[in-house]
Amino acid sequence: MGTLLWAQAKKRLLLMYRYPLNTLSGLAMTFIFFGMVFFGGRAVAGQALTDSLGGIIVGYFLWSMALGAFSGVARSVTKESEWGTLEQLYMSPFGYGRVMIAGVVVGLVESLAWGGATLAFMLAVTGKALHLPVATVAVLTVFAIAPAVGLGFFFGGLALLYKRVENVFNVMQFVLVGLIAAPTVGVVWVRLLPITQGSYLLTRSMREGLRLWELPAAELGLLVGAAVVYFLLGYGAFQWMAGRARRRGLMGHY
């Protein structure tokens, strides 16, 4: 697995290096979009935006990483199919499932790096001070975006069967916004949805400076449980749809 992880990391670094305009423009668009939200909202809403600024920053931070984790998994299937390398990966000694898992691990590290850069930019632009217990934020973020990875696997399986599903990926950007912004206080069932519990705990930690051991054990248990369940459901659905695509002879066609 060490060799596989290194190969995935090297591949990702080479893609960023060989296509620098695409890499930098993606990060720049993330910054620009937040600038539009912040400066436009301040011009329109004024004090109302200032009062909710902490929640907006945390929500945007989580959204950018959840979107990266989701699209990284879902779009990789489409790209491998377009490049004609999908069947080669299935015939590798690792099997495509382990290749995808290694890609997810590398993608999570990349998402944390881009998310950290985005968070630093937002704090610098807004002048807002948040508590940043780094280890706690990192752990909560990983478990918060794990359901997004599960969703990525699910839609990656759809891409194997139906090929052109890019419009569904675009819709998911807005679905993720809704999940992150969903009201969780006093509405217990909402916390069972993907990402919502992670968003709630991450907001509490960064606003109040709470460390991992200071958060309620039941809340953390719900976070971990939701992360594991949605990840396994997504991965299981992907394996089922991949098997169906192989039986129907769709693997070698795009």
CSV table of N, CA, C and O in Angstrom, one decimal, residues 164-211:
chain,number,residue,atom,x,y,z
A,164,ARG,N,-21.9,9.8,-19.0
A,164,ARG,CA,-22.0,11.3,-18.9
A,164,ARG,C,-23.0,11.7,-17.8
A,164,ARG,O,-24.2,11.7,-17.9
A,165,VAL,N,-22.4,12.0,-16.6
A,165,VAL,CA,-23.2,12.4,-15.4
A,165,VAL,C,-22.6,13.7,-14.9
A,165,VAL,O,-22.8,14.0,-13.7
A,166,GLU,N,-21.9,14.5,-15.7
A,166,GLU,CA,-21.3,15.8,-15.2
A,166,GLU,C,-22.3,16.7,-14.6
A,166,GLU,O,-22.1,17.5,-13.7
A,167,ASN,N,-23.5,16.8,-15.2
A,167,ASN,CA,-24.6,17.7,-14.7
A,167,ASN,C,-25.0,17.3,-13.3
A,167,ASN,O,-25.3,18.2,-12.5
A,168,VAL,N,-25.0,16.0,-13.0
A,168,VAL,CA,-25.3,15.6,-11.7
A,168,VAL,C,-24.3,16.1,-10.7
A,168,VAL,O,-24.6,16.5,-9.6
A,169,PHE,N,-23.0,16.0,-11.1
A,169,PHE,CA,-21.9,16.6,-10.3
A,169,PHE,C,-22.1,18.0,-10.0
A,169,PHE,O,-21.9,18.5,-8.8
A,170,ASN,N,-22.6,18.8,-11.0
A,170,ASN,CA,-22.8,20.2,-10.8
A,170,ASN,C,-23.9,20.5,-9.8
A,170,ASN,O,-23.8,21.4,-8.9
A,171,VAL,N,-25.0,19.7,-9.8
A,171,VAL,CA,-26.1,19.8,-8.9
A,171,VAL,C,-25.6,19.5,-7.5
A,171,VAL,O,-26.1,20.2,-6.5
A,172,MET,N,-24.7,18.6,-7.3
A,172,MET,CA,-24.2,18.2,-6.0
A,172,MET,C,-23.5,19.4,-5.3
A,172,MET,O,-23.5,19.4,-4.0
A,173,GLN,N,-23.0,20.3,-6.0
A,173,GLN,CA,-22.4,21.5,-5.3
A,173,GLN,C,-23.4,22.2,-4.5
A,173,GLN,O,-23.1,22.6,-3.3
A,174,PHE,N,-24.6,22.3,-5.0
A,174,PHE,CA,-25.6,23.0,-4.2
A,174,PHE,C,-26.2,22.1,-3.1
A,174,PHE,O,-26.6,22.6,-2.1
A,175,VAL,N,-26.3,20.8,-3.4
A,175,VAL,CA,-26.7,19.9,-2.3
A,175,VAL,C,-25.8,20.0,-1.1
A,175,VAL,O,-26.2,20.0,0.0
A,176,LEU,N,-24.5,20.0,-1.4
A,176,LEU,CA,-23.5,20.1,-0.3
A,176,LEU,C,-23.7,21.4,0.5
A,176,LEU,O,-23.5,21.4,1.7
A,177,VAL,N,-24.0,22.5,-0.2
A,177,VAL,CA,-24.2,23.8,0.5
A,177,VAL,C,-25.4,23.6,1.5
A,177,VAL,O,-25.4,24.0,2.6
A,178,GLY,N,-26.5,23.0,1.0
A,178,GLY,CA,-27.7,22.8,1.8
A,178,GLY,C,-27.4,21.9,3.0
A,178,GLY,O,-27.9,22.2,4.1
A,179,LEU,N,-26.6,20.8,2.8
A,179,LEU,CA,-26.3,19.9,3.9
A,179,LEU,C,-25.4,20.6,5.0
A,179,LEU,O,-25.6,20.5,6.2
A,180,ILE,N,-24.5,21.5,4.6
A,180,ILE,CA,-23.6,22.2,5.5
A,180,ILE,C,-24.4,23.2,6.3
A,180,ILE,O,-24.1,23.5,7.5
A,181,ALA,N,-25.3,23.9,5.6
A,181,ALA,CA,-26.0,25.0,6.2
A,181,ALA,C,-27.3,24.5,6.9
A,181,ALA,O,-28.0,25.4,7.5
A,182,ALA,N,-27.6,23.2,6.9
A,182,ALA,CA,-28.8,22.8,7.5
A,182,ALA,C,-28.9,23.1,9.0
A,182,ALA,O,-27.9,22.9,9.7
A,183,PRO,N,-30.0,23.5,9.5
A,183,PRO,CA,-30.1,23.8,10.9
A,183,PRO,C,-30.1,22.5,11.7
A,183,PRO,O,-30.9,21.6,11.5
A,184,THR,N,-29.2,22.5,12.7
A,184,THR,CA,-29.0,21.2,13.5
A,184,THR,C,-29.4,21.4,14.9
A,184,THR,O,-29.7,20.4,15.6
A,185,VAL,N,-29.5,22.6,15.4
A,185,VAL,CA,-29.9,22.9,16.8
A,185,VAL,C,-31.4,22.6,17.0
A,185,VAL,O,-32.2,23.2,16.4
A,186,GLY,N,-31.7,21.6,17.9
A,186,GLY,CA,-33.0,21.2,18.2
A,186,GLY,C,-33.7,20.4,17.1
A,186,GLY,O,-34.8,20.0,17.3
A,187,VAL,N,-33.0,20.0,16.1
A,187,VAL,CA,-33.5,19.1,15.0
A,187,VAL,C,-32.6,17.9,14.9
A,187,VAL,O,-31.7,17.9,14.1
A,188,VAL,N,-32.9,16.9,15.7
A,188,VAL,CA,-31.9,15.8,15.8
A,188,VAL,C,-31.8,15.0,14.5
A,188,VAL,O,-30.7,14.6,14.1
A,189,TRP,N,-32.9,14.8,13.8
A,189,TRP,CA,-32.8,13.9,12.6
A,189,TRP,C,-32.0,14.6,11.5
A,189,TRP,O,-31.4,13.8,10.7
A,190,VAL,N,-31.8,15.9,11.5
A,190,VAL,CA,-31.0,16.5,10.5
A,190,VAL,C,-29.6,16.1,10.6
A,190,VAL,O,-28.8,16.0,9.6
A,191,ARG,N,-29.1,15.9,11.8
A,191,ARG,CA,-27.8,15.5,12.1
A,191,ARG,C,-27.4,14.1,11.5
A,191,ARG,O,-26.3,13.7,11.5
A,192,LEU,N,-28.4,13.3,11.1
A,192,LEU,CA,-28.2,12.0,10.5
A,192,LEU,C,-27.9,12.1,9.1
A,192,LEU,O,-27.5,11.2,8.4
A,193,LEU,N,-28.1,13.3,8.5
A,193,LEU,CA,-27.8,13.5,7.1
A,193,LEU,C,-26.3,13.6,6.9
A,193,LEU,O,-25.5,13.9,7.8
A,194,PRO,N,-25.8,13.4,5.7
A,194,PRO,CA,-24.3,13.5,5.4
A,194,PRO,C,-23.8,14.9,5.7
A,194,PRO,O,-24.5,15.8,5.4
A,195,ILE,N,-22.7,14.9,6.4
A,195,ILE,CA,-21.9,16.2,6.6
A,195,ILE,C,-22.4,17.1,7.6
A,195,ILE,O,-21.7,17.9,8.3
A,196,THR,N,-23.7,17.0,7.9
A,196,THR,CA,-24.3,18.0,8.8
A,196,THR,C,-23.8,18.0,10.2
A,196,THR,O,-23.5,19.0,10.8
A,197,GLN,N,-23.6,16.8,10.8
A,197,GLN,CA,-23.0,16.7,12.1
A,197,GLN,C,-21.6,17.2,12.2
A,197,GLN,O,-21.2,17.8,13.1
A,198,GLY,N,-20.8,16.9,11.1
A,198,GLY,CA,-19.5,17.4,11.1
A,198,GLY,C,-19.4,18.9,11.0
A,198,GLY,O,-18.6,19.5,11.6
A,199,SER,N,-20.3,19.5,10.2
A,199,SER,CA,-20.4,20.9,10.1
A,199,SER,C,-20.8,21.5,11.5
A,199,SER,O,-20.2,22.5,11.9
A,200,TYR,N,-21.7,20.9,12.2
A,200,TYR,CA,-22.1,21.4,13.5
A,200,TYR,C,-20.9,21.4,14.5
A,200,TYR,O,-20.6,22.4,15.2
A,201,LEU,N,-20.2,20.3,14.6
A,201,LEU,CA,-19.1,20.2,15.6
A,201,LEU,C,-17.9,21.0,15.2
A,201,LEU,O,-17.2,21.6,16.0
A,202,LEU,N,-17.7,21.1,13.9
A,202,LEU,CA,-16.5,21.9,13.4
A,202,LEU,C,-16.8,23.4,13.7
A,202,LEU,O,-15.9,24.1,14.2
A,203,THR,N,-18.0,23.8,13.6
A,203,THR,CA,-18.4,25.2,13.9
A,203,THR,C,-18.2,25.5,15.4
A,203,THR,O,-17.7,26.5,15.8
A,204,ARG,N,-18.7,24.6,16.2
A,204,ARG,CA,-18.5,24.7,17.7
A,204,ARG,C,-17.1,24.8,18.1
A,204,ARG,O,-16.7,25.6,18.9
A,205,SER,N,-16.3,23.9,17.5
A,205,SER,CA,-14.9,23.9,17.9
A,205,SER,C,-14.1,25.1,17.5
A,205,SER,O,-13.4,25.7,18.3
A,206,MET,N,-14.4,25.7,16.3
A,206,MET,CA,-13.7,26.8,15.8
A,206,MET,C,-14.2,28.1,16.4
A,206,MET,O,-13.5,29.1,16.5
A,207,ARG,N,-15.5,28.1,16.8
A,207,ARG,CA,-16.0,29.3,17.4
A,207,ARG,C,-15.7,29.4,18.9
A,207,ARG,O,-15.4,30.5,19.4
A,208,GLU,N,-15.7,28.2,19.6
A,208,GLU,CA,-15.6,28.2,21.1
A,208,GLU,C,-14.2,27.7,21.5
A,208,GLU,O,-13.9,27.7,22.7
A,209,GLY,N,-13.4,27.3,20.6
A,209,GLY,CA,-12.1,26.8,20.9
A,209,GLY,C,-12.1,25.5,21.6
A,209,GLY,O,-11.2,25.2,22.4
A,210,LEU,N,-13.1,24.6,21.4
A,210,LEU,CA,-13.2,23.4,22.1
A,210,LEU,C,-12.3,22.3,21.4
A,210,LEU,O,-12.2,22.2,20.2
A,211,ARG,N,-11.5,21.6,22.3
A,211,ARG,CA,-10.7,20.5,21.8
A,211,ARG,C,-11.6,19.3,21.6
A,211,ARG,O,-12.7,19.2,22.1
